[in-house]
Amino acid sequence: MNSPSGETSQTLDRGLTVLALLAGHSEGLTAAELAEELSTARAVVYRLLRTLEAHRLVGRIDTRYVLGIGIAELASKLRPQLQATVLPILRRLSEETNSTTLLSIADGDQALILLTEEPTRSLFHLALRQGARHPLDVGADGIAILAGRPPASDDGDDVELARRRGYALSAGALQSGAVGVAAPIRTSDWATASIGVVQLGVEVSDPRIPELVTSAAAEAARRLSGDFTTETAAQS
């Protein structure tokens, strides 16, 4: 199998496609459904699934296959890198916007606040608890993650609007009297993290904030993708 960038492994490509398909179907998929999605023989799909099961990347509930615990274990090992990479960006964004900033990740159907930074020069700001969770479809940070994924039939209006804008905006969703702006970190077409800003008030204090947030999220995506050279460092 050839690609514009050189040779690739068809088997590995199919295996990764299986994981991507299961990630988009929380209720799981049968081997027959996966075979149809991949346009390949069911016997090939069974071989892929057995291999992925052996590495705990796929599990089974009756006849349906779901993502396995190995995915969570891999994700947990990514968190330290994510924190170290994004922390300087959060600090700068916090000072630029005089707001509390946060890095959130998707954990199943919930958003997990992984990291927060508070402005140094502000007398009044929101203190967010690291480790706090809330539904993905509530709050700008979770909505931004959903907006960074392919459209789904159950997307709400706020997710669709965020997808068009490139950022999510919420007011009073998680805390009365607070407004949030967040943008997805796009390292693939399936976002799992977002960068956001939270302020006291009912609207953002500066019209530049959505642009600053989306720029910060784009920089985080470049760094996490390995596209961080001397030139990009000079721009940050």
Coordinates of N, CA and C in Angstrom, one line a residue:
M1 N 0.8 -1.2 0.0 CA 0.0 0.0 0.0 C 0.9 1.2 0.0
N2 N 0.7 2.2 -0.9 CA 1.5 3.3 -1.0 C 0.7 4.6 -0.7
S3 N 1.4 5.6 -0.2 CA 0.8 6.9 0.1 C 1.7 7.9 -0.4
P4 N 1.3 9.2 -0.5 CA 2.1 10.3 -1.0 C 3.4 10.4 -0.2
S5 N 3.4 10.0 1.0 CA 4.6 10.2 1.8 C 5.5 9.0 1.9
G6 N 5.1 7.9 1.1 CA 5.9 6.7 1.1 C 5.0 5.5 1.5
E7 N 5.7 4.3 1.7 CA 4.9 3.1 2.0 C 4.3 3.1 3.4
T8 N 3.2 2.5 3.5 CA 2.5 2.3 4.8 C 2.1 0.9 5.0
S9 N 1.7 0.5 6.2 CA 1.3 -0.9 6.4 C -0.2 -0.9 6.4
Q10 N -0.8 -1.7 5.4 CA -2.2 -1.8 5.3 C -2.8 -2.4 6.6
T11 N -2.2 -3.4 7.1 CA -2.7 -4.0 8.3 C -2.8 -3.1 9.5
L12 N -1.7 -2.3 9.7 CA -1.7 -1.3 10.8 C -2.7 -0.2 10.5
D13 N -2.8 0.2 9.3 CA -3.8 1.2 8.9 C -5.2 0.7 9.3
R14 N -5.5 -0.5 9.0 CA -6.9 -1.1 9.3 C -7.1 -1.2 10.8
G15 N -6.0 -1.6 11.5 CA -6.2 -1.7 12.9 C -6.4 -0.3 13.6
L16 N -5.7 0.7 13.1 CA -6.0 2.0 13.6 C -7.4 2.5 13.3
T17 N -7.8 2.2 12.1 CA -9.2 2.6 11.6 C -10.2 1.9 12.5
V18 N -10.0 0.6 12.9 CA -10.9 0.0 13.8 C -11.0 0.7 15.2
L19 N -9.8 1.2 15.7 CA -9.9 1.9 17.0 C -10.6 3.2 16.8
A20 N -10.4 3.9 15.7 CA -11.1 5.2 15.4 C -12.6 5.0 15.3
L21 N -13.0 3.9 14.7 CA -14.4 3.6 14.5 C -15.1 3.3 15.9
L22 N -14.4 2.5 16.7 CA -14.9 2.2 18.0 C -14.9 3.4 18.9
A23 N -14.0 4.3 18.7 CA -14.0 5.6 19.5 C -15.2 6.4 19.2
G24 N -15.7 6.3 18.0 CA -16.9 7.0 17.6 C -18.2 6.3 17.9
H25 N -18.2 5.1 18.5 CA -19.4 4.4 18.8 C -19.3 3.8 20.2
S26 N -19.7 4.6 21.2 CA -19.6 4.2 22.6 C -20.3 2.9 22.9
E27 N -21.4 2.6 22.1 CA -22.1 1.3 22.3 C -21.4 0.1 21.7
G28 N -20.3 0.4 21.0 CA -19.6 -0.7 20.4 C -20.1 -1.1 19.0
L29 N -19.3 -1.9 18.3 CA -19.7 -2.4 16.9 C -19.4 -3.9 16.9
T30 N -20.2 -4.6 16.1 CA -20.0 -6.0 15.8 C -18.9 -6.2 14.8
A31 N -18.4 -7.4 14.7 CA -17.4 -7.7 13.7 C -18.0 -7.5 12.3
A32 N -19.2 -7.8 12.1 CA -19.9 -7.6 10.8 C -20.0 -6.1 10.4
E33 N -20.3 -5.3 11.4 CA -20.4 -3.9 11.2 C -19.0 -3.3 10.9
L34 N -18.0 -3.8 11.6 CA -16.6 -3.3 11.3 C -16.2 -3.7 9.9
A35 N -16.5 -4.9 9.5 CA -16.2 -5.4 8.2 C -16.8 -4.6 7.1
E36 N -18.1 -4.2 7.3 CA -18.8 -3.3 6.4 C -18.1 -1.9 6.3
E37 N -17.8 -1.4 7.5 CA -17.1 -0.1 7.5 C -15.8 -0.1 6.8
L38 N -15.0 -1.2 6.9 CA -13.7 -1.3 6.4 C -13.7 -1.8 4.9
S39 N -14.9 -2.3 4.5 CA -15.0 -2.9 3.1 C -14.1 -4.0 3.0
T40 N -14.0 -4.9 4.0 CA -13.1 -6.0 3.9 C -13.8 -7.3 4.5
A41 N -13.1 -8.4 4.3 CA -13.7 -9.7 4.8 C -13.8 -9.8 6.3
R42 N -14.8 -10.5 6.8 CA -15.0 -10.6 8.2 C -13.8 -11.3 8.9
A43 N -13.3 -12.3 8.1 CA -12.1 -13.0 8.7 C -10.9 -12.1 8.9
V44 N -10.7 -11.1 8.1 CA -9.6 -10.2 8.3 C -9.9 -9.3 9.5
V45 N -11.2 -8.9 9.7 CA -11.5 -8.1 10.9 C -11.3 -8.9 12.2
Y46 N -11.7 -10.2 12.2 CA -11.5 -11.1 13.3 C -10.0 -11.2 13.7
R47 N -9.2 -11.3 12.7 CA -7.7 -11.3 13.0 C -7.2 -10.0 13.7
L48 N -7.7 -8.9 13.1 CA -7.4 -7.6 13.7 C -7.9 -7.5 15.1
L49 N -9.1 -7.9 15.4 CA -9.7 -7.8 16.7 C -9.0 -8.7 17.7
R50 N -8.6 -9.9 17.3 CA -7.9 -10.7 18.2 C -6.5 -10.1 18.6
T51 N -5.9 -9.5 17.6 CA -4.6 -8.9 17.9 C -4.8 -7.7 18.9
L52 N -5.8 -6.9 18.6 CA -6.0 -5.7 19.4 C -6.5 -6.1 20.8
E53 N -7.2 -7.2 20.9 CA -7.6 -7.7 22.2 C -6.4 -8.2 23.0
A54 N -5.5 -8.8 22.4 CA -4.3 -9.3 23.0 C -3.5 -8.2 23.7
H55 N -3.6 -7.0 23.1 CA -2.9 -5.8 23.6 C -3.8 -5.0 24.5
R56 N -5.0 -5.5 24.8 CA -6.0 -4.8 25.6 C -6.4 -3.5 25.0
L57 N -6.3 -3.3 23.7 CA -6.8 -2.1 23.1 C -8.2 -2.2 22.7
V58 N -8.7 -3.4 22.7 CA -10.1 -3.6 22.4 C -10.7 -4.6 23.4
G59 N -11.9 -4.4 23.8 CA -12.6 -5.3 24.7 C -13.9 -5.8 24.0
R60 N -14.6 -6.7 24.7 CA -15.9 -7.2 24.1 C -17.0 -7.3 25.1
I61 N -18.1 -6.9 24.7 CA -19.4 -7.0 25.5 C -20.3 -7.8 24.6
D62 N -20.5 -9.1 25.0 CA -21.3 -10.0 24.1 C -20.7 -10.0 22.7
T63 N -21.5 -9.6 21.7 CA -21.0 -9.7 20.3 C -20.4 -8.3 19.9
R64 N -20.4 -7.3 20.7 CA -20.0 -6.0 20.3 C -18.6 -5.7 20.9
Y65 N -17.8 -5.0 20.1 CA -16.4 -4.7 20.5 C -16.4 -3.2 20.8
V66 N -15.6 -2.9 21.9 CA -15.5 -1.6 22.4 C -14.0 -1.3 22.7
L67 N -13.7 -0.1 22.9 CA -12.3 0.3 23.2 C -11.9 -0.4 24.6
G68 N -10.7 -0.8 24.7 CA -10.2 -1.5 25.8 C -9.5 -0.7 26.8
I69 N -9.2 -1.2 28.0 CA -8.5 -0.5 29.1 C -7.1 -0.1 28.6
G70 N -6.5 -0.7 27.7 CA -5.2 -0.4 27.2 C -5.1 1.0 26.6
I71 N -6.2 1.5 26.1 CA -6.3 2.9 25.5 C -6.2 3.9 26.7
A72 N -6.9 3.6 27.8 CA -6.8 4.5 28.9 C -5.4 4.5 29.5
E73 N -4.7 3.3 29.5 CA -3.4 3.3 30.0 C -2.4 4.1 29.2
L74 N -2.5 4.0 27.9 CA -1.7 4.8 27.0 C -2.0 6.3 27.2
A75 N -3.2 6.6 27.3 CA -3.6 8.0 27.5 C -3.0 8.6 28.8
S76 N -3.0 7.7 29.9 CA -2.4 8.2 31.1 C -1.0 8.5 31.0
K77 N -0.3 7.8 30.2 CA 1.2 8.0 30.0 C 1.4 9.3 29.2
L78 N 0.4 9.7 28.4 CA 0.5 11.0 27.6 C 0.3 12.2 28.5
R79 N -0.4 12.1 29.6 CA -0.7 13.2 30.4 C 0.5 14.1 30.9
P80 N 1.5 13.4 31.4 CA 2.7 14.3 31.7 C 3.3 15.1 30.6
Q81 N 3.3 14.5 29.4 CA 3.8 15.2 28.2 C 2.8 16.4 27.9
L82 N 1.5 16.1 28.0 CA 0.5 17.1 27.7 C 0.7 18.3 28.7
Q83 N 0.8 18.0 29.9 CA 1.0 19.0 31.0 C 2.2 19.8 30.7
A84 N 3.4 19.2 30.5 CA 4.6 19.9 30.3 C 4.6 20.8 29.1
T85 N 3.9 20.3 28.0 CA 3.9 21.0 26.8 C 3.0 22.2 26.8
V86 N 1.8 22.0 27.5 CA 0.8 23.1 27.4 C 0.9 24.1 28.6
L87 N 1.6 23.7 29.7 CA 1.6 24.7 30.8 C 2.2 26.1 30.4
P88 N 3.3 26.2 29.7 CA 3.7 27.5 29.3 C 2.7 28.3 28.5
I89 N 2.0 27.6 27.7 CA 0.9 28.2 26.9 C -0.2 28.7 27.7
L90 N -0.6 27.9 28.7 CA -1.6 28.4 29.6 C -1.2 29.6 30.4
R91 N 0.0 29.6 30.9 CA 0.5 30.7 31.7 C 0.5 32.0 30.9
R92 N 1.0 31.9 29.6 CA 1.0 33.1 28.8 C -0.5 33.6 28.5
L93 N -1.3 32.7 28.2 CA -2.7 33.0 27.9 C -3.4 33.6 29.1
S94 N -3.1 33.1 30.3 CA -3.7 33.7 31.5 C -3.3 35.2 31.7
E95 N -2.0 35.5 31.4 CA -1.5 36.8 31.6 C -2.1 37.7 30.4
E96 N -2.2 37.2 29.2 CA -2.7 38.0 28.1 C -4.2 38.4 28.3
T97 N -4.9 37.5 28.9 CA -6.4 37.7 29.0 C -6.8 38.1 30.5
N98 N -5.8 38.1 31.4 CA -6.1 38.3 32.8 C -7.2 37.4 33.3
S99 N -7.2 36.2 33.0 CA -8.2 35.2 33.3 C -7.6 33.9 33.7
T100 N -8.5 33.1 34.4 CA -8.1 31.7 34.7 C -8.1 30.9 33.4
T101 N -7.1 30.1 33.1 CA -7.0 29.3 31.9 C -7.0 27.8 32.3
L102 N -7.4 27.0 31.4 CA -7.5 25.6 31.8 C -7.2 24.7 30.6
L103 N -6.7 23.5 30.8 CA -6.5 22.4 29.9 C -7.5 21.3 30.3
S104 N -8.4 21.0 29.4 CA -9.3 19.9 29.7 C -9.2 18.8 28.7
I105 N -9.4 17.5 29.2 CA -9.3 16.4 28.3 C -10.6 15.6 28.4
A106 N -10.9 14.9 27.3 CA -12.1 14.0 27.3 C -11.7 12.7 28.1
D107 N -12.6 12.3 29.0 CA -12.5 11.0 29.7 C -13.8 10.3 29.6
G108 N -14.0 9.5 28.6 CA -15.3 8.9 28.3 C -16.2 10.0 27.8
D109 N -17.4 10.1 28.5 CA -18.4 11.2 28.1 C -18.3 12.4 29.1
Q110 N -17.1 12.5 29.7 CA -16.9 13.6 30.7 C -15.7 14.4 30.2
A111 N -15.7 15.7 30.6 CA -14.5 16.6 30.5 C -13.8 16.6 31.8
L112 N -12.5 16.4 31.8 CA -11.7 16.4 33.0 C -10.8 17.6 33.0
I113 N -10.8 18.5 34.0 CA -9.9 19.6 34.0 C -8.6 19.1 34.5
L114 N -7.6 19.1 33.6 CA -6.3 18.5 33.9 C -5.4 19.5 34.5
L115 N -5.5 20.7 34.1 CA -4.5 21.8 34.5 C -5.1 23.1 34.5
T116 N -4.8 24.0 35.4 CA -5.3 25.4 35.4 C -4.2 26.3 35.8
E117 N -4.3 27.6 35.3 CA -3.4 28.6 35.7 C -4.2 29.9 36.0
E118 N -3.8 30.6 37.0 CA -4.5 31.8 37.4 C -3.6 33.0 37.2
P119 N -4.2 34.2 36.8 CA -3.5 35.4 36.5 C -2.8 35.9 37.7
T120 N -1.6 36.5 37.6 CA -0.9 37.0 38.7 C -1.3 38.4 39.1
R121 N -1.8 39.2 38.2 CA -2.1 40.6 38.5 C -3.6 40.9 38.8
S122 N -4.4 39.9 38.8 CA -5.8 40.1 39.0 C -6.2 39.9 40.5
L123 N -7.0 40.9 41.0 CA -7.5 40.8 42.4 C -8.6 39.8 42.5
F124 N -9.4 39.7 41.4 CA -10.6 38.8 41.5 C -10.5 37.9 40.2
H125 N -10.6 36.6 40.5 CA -10.7 35.6 39.4 C -11.3 34.3 39.9
L126 N -11.6 33.4 39.0 CA -12.2 32.2 39.3 C -11.1 31.2 39.6
A127 N -11.2 30.4 40.7 CA -10.3 29.3 41.0 C -11.0 28.0 40.6
L128 N -10.4 27.3 39.6 CA -11.0 26.1 39.2 C -10.2 24.9 39.8
R129 N -10.9 23.9 40.1 CA -10.2 22.7 40.8 C -9.7 21.7 39.7
Q130 N -8.4 21.5 39.8 CA -7.9 20.5 38.9 C -8.4 19.1 39.3
G131 N -8.8 18.3 38.3 CA -9.4 17.0 38.6 C -10.9 17.0 38.6
A132 N -11.5 18.3 38.5 CA -13.0 18.3 38.5 C -13.5 17.8 37.1
R133 N -14.7 17.2 37.2 CA -15.3 16.6 36.0 C -16.7 17.2 35.8
H134 N -17.1 17.2 34.5 CA -18.5 17.5 34.1 C -18.8 16.9 32.8
P135 N -20.1 16.8 32.4 CA -20.4 16.2 31.1 C -19.7 17.0 30.0
L136 N -19.3 16.2 28.9 CA -18.7 16.8 27.8 C -19.5 17.9 27.1
D137 N -20.8 17.7 27.1 CA -21.7 18.6 26.4 C -22.1 19.8 27.2
V138 N -21.5 20.0 28.4 CA -21.8 21.2 29.3 C -20.5 21.9 29.5
G139 N -20.5 23.2 29.2 CA -19.3 24.0 29.4 C -18.5 24.2 28.2
A140 N -17.8 25.3 28.0 CA -17.1 25.6 26.8 C -16.0 24.6 26.5
D141 N -15.3 24.1 27.6 CA -14.2 23.2 27.3 C -14.6 21.9 26.7
G142 N -15.7 21.3 27.2 CA -16.2 20.1 26.7 C -16.8 20.2 25.3
I143 N -17.6 21.3 25.1 CA -18.2 21.6 23.8 C -17.1 21.8 22.8
A144 N -16.0 22.4 23.1 CA -14.9 22.6 22.2 C -14.3 21.3 21.7
I145 N -14.2 20.3 22.6 CA -13.7 19.0 22.3 C -14.6 18.3 21.3
L146 N -15.9 18.4 21.6 CA -16.9 17.7 20.7 C -16.9 18.4 19.3
A147 N -16.7 19.7 19.3 CA -16.6 20.5 18.0 C -15.4 20.1 17.2
G148 N -14.4 19.6 17.9 CA -13.1 19.2 17.2 C -13.2 17.8 16.6
R149 N -14.4 17.2 16.6 CA -14.6 15.9 16.1 C -15.5 16.0 14.9
P150 N -15.5 14.9 14.1 CA -16.5 14.9 12.9 C -17.9 15.1 13.4
P151 N -18.7 15.7 12.6 CA -20.1 15.9 13.0 C -20.8 14.6 13.3
A152 N -21.7 14.6 14.3 CA -22.4 13.4 14.8 C -23.9 13.8 14.8
S153 N -24.7 12.8 14.7 CA -26.2 13.0 14.6 C -26.7 13.6 15.9
D154 N -26.1 13.4 17.0 CA -26.6 13.9 18.3 C -25.9 15.2 18.8
D155 N -25.2 15.8 17.9 CA -24.5 17.1 18.2 C -25.6 18.1 18.5
G156 N -25.4 18.9 19.6 CA -26.3 20.0 19.9 C -26.0 21.2 19.1
D157 N -26.9 22.2 19.2 CA -26.7 23.5 18.5 C -25.4 24.2 18.9
D158 N -25.1 24.1 20.2 CA -23.9 24.7 20.7 C -22.6 24.1 20.1
V159 N -22.7 22.8 19.9 CA -21.5 22.1 19.3 C -21.4 22.5 17.8
E160 N -22.5 22.5 17.1 CA -22.4 22.9 15.7 C -22.0 24.3 15.5
L161 N -22.4 25.2 16.4 CA -22.0 26.6 16.3 C -20.5 26.7 16.6
A162 N -20.0 26.0 17.6 CA -18.6 26.0 18.0 C -17.7 25.5 16.8
R163 N -18.3 24.5 16.1 CA -17.5 23.9 15.0 C -17.4 24.9 13.9
R164 N -18.4 25.7 13.7 CA -18.4 26.7 12.6 C -17.4 27.9 13.0
R165 N -17.5 28.3 14.3 CA -16.7 29.4 14.8 C -15.2 29.0 15.0
G166 N -15.0 27.8 15.4 CA -13.6 27.3 15.7 C -13.4 27.4 17.2
Y167 N -14.3 27.9 18.0 CA -14.2 27.9 19.4 C -15.6 27.9 20.0
A168 N -15.7 27.5 21.3 CA -17.0 27.4 22.0 C -17.1 28.5 23.0
L169 N -18.3 29.0 23.3 CA -18.6 30.0 24.2 C -19.7 29.6 25.1
S170 N -19.6 29.7 26.4 CA -20.7 29.4 27.3 C -20.8 30.4 28.4
A171 N -22.0 30.6 28.9 CA -22.2 31.6 30.0 C -23.0 30.9 31.1
G172 N -22.5 30.8 32.3 CA -23.2 30.2 33.4 C -23.5 28.8 33.3
A173 N -22.7 28.0 32.4 CA -23.0 26.6 32.3 C -22.5 25.8 33.4
L174 N -21.3 26.1 33.9 CA -20.8 25.3 35.1 C -20.9 26.1 36.4
Q175 N -20.9 27.4 36.3 CA -20.9 28.3 37.5 C -21.6 29.6 37.1
S176 N -22.6 29.9 37.9 CA -23.4 31.1 37.7 C -22.4 32.3 37.8
G177 N -22.6 33.3 36.8 CA -21.8 34.5 36.8 C -20.4 34.3 36.2
A178 N -20.2 33.2 35.4 CA -18.9 33.0 34.8 C -19.2 32.7 33.3
V179 N -18.2 33.2 32.5 CA -18.3 32.9 31.1 C -17.0 32.2 30.7
G180 N -17.1 31.3 29.7 CA -16.0 30.5 29.3 C -15.8 30.5 27.8
V181 N -14.6 30.5 27.3 CA -14.2 30.4 25.9 C -13.2 29.3 25.8
A182 N -13.4 28.4 24.8 CA -12.4 27.3 24.7 C -12.3 26.9 23.2
A183 N -11.2 26.3 22.8 CA -10.9 25.8 21.5 C -10.3 24.4 21.6
P184 N -10.6 23.6 20.6 CA -10.1 22.2 20.6 C -8.6 22.2 20.2
I185 N -7.8 21.3 20.8 CA -6.4 21.1 20.4 C -6.5 20.0 19.3
R186 N -6.3 20.4 18.1 CA -6.5 19.5 16.9 C -5.2 18.9 16.5
T187 N -4.9 17.7 17.1 CA -3.7 16.9 16.6 C -4.2 15.8 15.7
S188 N -5.5 15.6 15.5 CA -6.1 14.7 14.6 C -7.5 15.2 14.3
D189 N -8.3 14.4 13.6 CA -9.7 14.8 13.3 C -10.6 14.3 14.5
W190 N -10.0 13.8 15.6 CA -10.8 13.4 16.7 C -10.2 14.1 18.0
A191 N -10.7 15.3 18.3 CA -10.1 16.0 19.4 C -10.4 15.3 20.7
T192 N -9.3 15.4 21.6 CA -9.5 14.8 22.9 C -9.1 15.8 24.0
A193 N -8.8 17.0 23.6 CA -8.4 18.0 24.6 C -8.8 19.4 24.1
S194 N -8.8 20.4 25.0 CA -9.1 21.8 24.7 C -8.4 22.7 25.6
I195 N -8.2 23.9 25.2 CA -7.6 25.0 26.0 C -8.7 26.0 26.1
G196 N -8.9 26.6 27.3 CA -10.0 27.5 27.6 C -9.6 28.6 28.5
V197 N -10.5 29.6 28.6 CA -10.4 30.7 29.5 C -11.7 30.9 30.2
V198 N -11.7 31.1 31.5 CA -12.9 31.4 32.3 C -12.8 32.7 33.0
Q199 N -13.8 33.5 32.9 CA -13.9 34.8 33.6 C -15.1 35.0 34.4
L200 N -15.1 35.9 35.3 CA -16.3 36.4 36.0 C -17.0 37.3 35.0
G201 N -18.3 37.2 35.0 CA -19.1 38.1 34.1 C -20.1 37.3 33.3
V202 N -20.8 38.0 32.4 CA -21.8 37.3 31.5 C -21.3 37.4 30.1
E203 N -20.2 38.1 29.8 CA -19.7 38.1 28.4 C -18.2 38.4 28.6
V204 N -17.4 38.0 27.5 CA -16.0 38.1 27.6 C -15.6 39.6 27.7
S205 N -14.5 39.8 28.5 CA -14.1 41.2 28.7 C -13.4 41.9 27.6
D206 N -12.9 41.1 26.6 CA -12.1 41.6 25.5 C -12.4 40.8 24.3
P207 N -12.8 41.5 23.2 CA -13.2 40.8 22.0 C -12.1 40.0 21.3
R208 N -10.9 40.2 21.8 CA -9.7 39.5 21.2 C -9.6 38.1 21.8
I209 N -10.3 37.8 22.9 CA -10.1 36.6 23.7 C -10.3 35.3 22.8
P210 N -11.4 35.2 22.0 CA -11.6 34.0 21.2 C -10.4 33.8 20.3
E211 N -9.9 34.9 19.7 CA -8.7 34.7 18.8 C -7.5 34.2 19.6
L212 N -7.3 34.8 20.8 CA -6.1 34.4 21.6 C -6.3 32.9 22.0
V213 N -7.5 32.5 22.3 CA -7.7 31.1 22.8 C -7.4 30.2 21.6
T214 N -8.0 30.5 20.4 CA -7.8 29.6 19.3 C -6.3 29.5 18.9
S215 N -5.6 30.6 19.0 CA -4.2 30.7 18.7 C -3.4 29.8 19.7
A216 N -3.8 29.9 20.9 CA -3.1 29.1 21.9 C -3.3 27.6 21.7
A217 N -4.6 27.2 21.3 CA -4.9 25.8 21.0 C -4.1 25.3 19.8
A218 N -4.0 26.2 18.8 CA -3.2 25.8 17.6 C -1.8 25.6 17.9
E219 N -1.2 26.5 18.8 CA 0.2 26.3 19.2 C 0.4 25.0 19.9
A220 N -0.5 24.7 20.8 CA -0.4 23.4 21.6 C -0.5 22.2 20.6
A221 N -1.3 22.3 19.6 CA -1.4 21.2 18.7 C -0.1 21.1 17.9
R222 N 0.5 22.2 17.5 CA 1.8 22.1 16.8 C 2.9 21.5 17.7
R223 N 2.9 21.9 18.9 CA 4.0 21.4 19.8 C 3.7 19.9 20.1
L224 N 2.5 19.5 20.3 CA 2.2 18.1 20.6 C 2.4 17.2 19.4
S225 N 2.3 17.8 18.2 CA 2.6 17.1 17.0 C 4.1 17.0 16.6
G226 N 4.9 17.7 17.4 CA 6.3 17.7 17.1 C 6.8 18.8 16.2
D227 N 5.8 19.7 15.8 CA 6.2 20.8 14.9 C 6.5 22.0 15.7
F228 N 7.7 21.9 16.4 CA 8.1 23.0 17.2 C 9.6 23.2 17.0
T229 N 9.9 24.2 16.1 CA 11.2 24.5 15.7 C 11.7 25.8 16.3
T230 N 12.9 26.2 16.0 CA 13.4 27.5 16.5 C 12.5 28.6 16.0
E231 N 12.0 28.5 14.8 CA 11.1 29.5 14.3 C 9.8 29.6 15.0
T232 N 9.2 28.5 15.3 CA 7.9 28.5 16.0 C 8.1 28.9 17.5
A233 N 9.3 28.6 18.0 CA 9.6 29.0 19.4 C 9.7 30.6 19.5
A234 N 10.2 31.2 18.4 CA 10.4 32.6 18.4 C 9.0 33.3 18.3
Q235 N 8.1 32.6 17.7 CA 6.7 33.2 17.5 C 5.9 33.0 18.8
S236 N 6.3 32.2 19.7 CA 5.5 31.9 20.9 C 5.9 32.8 22.1

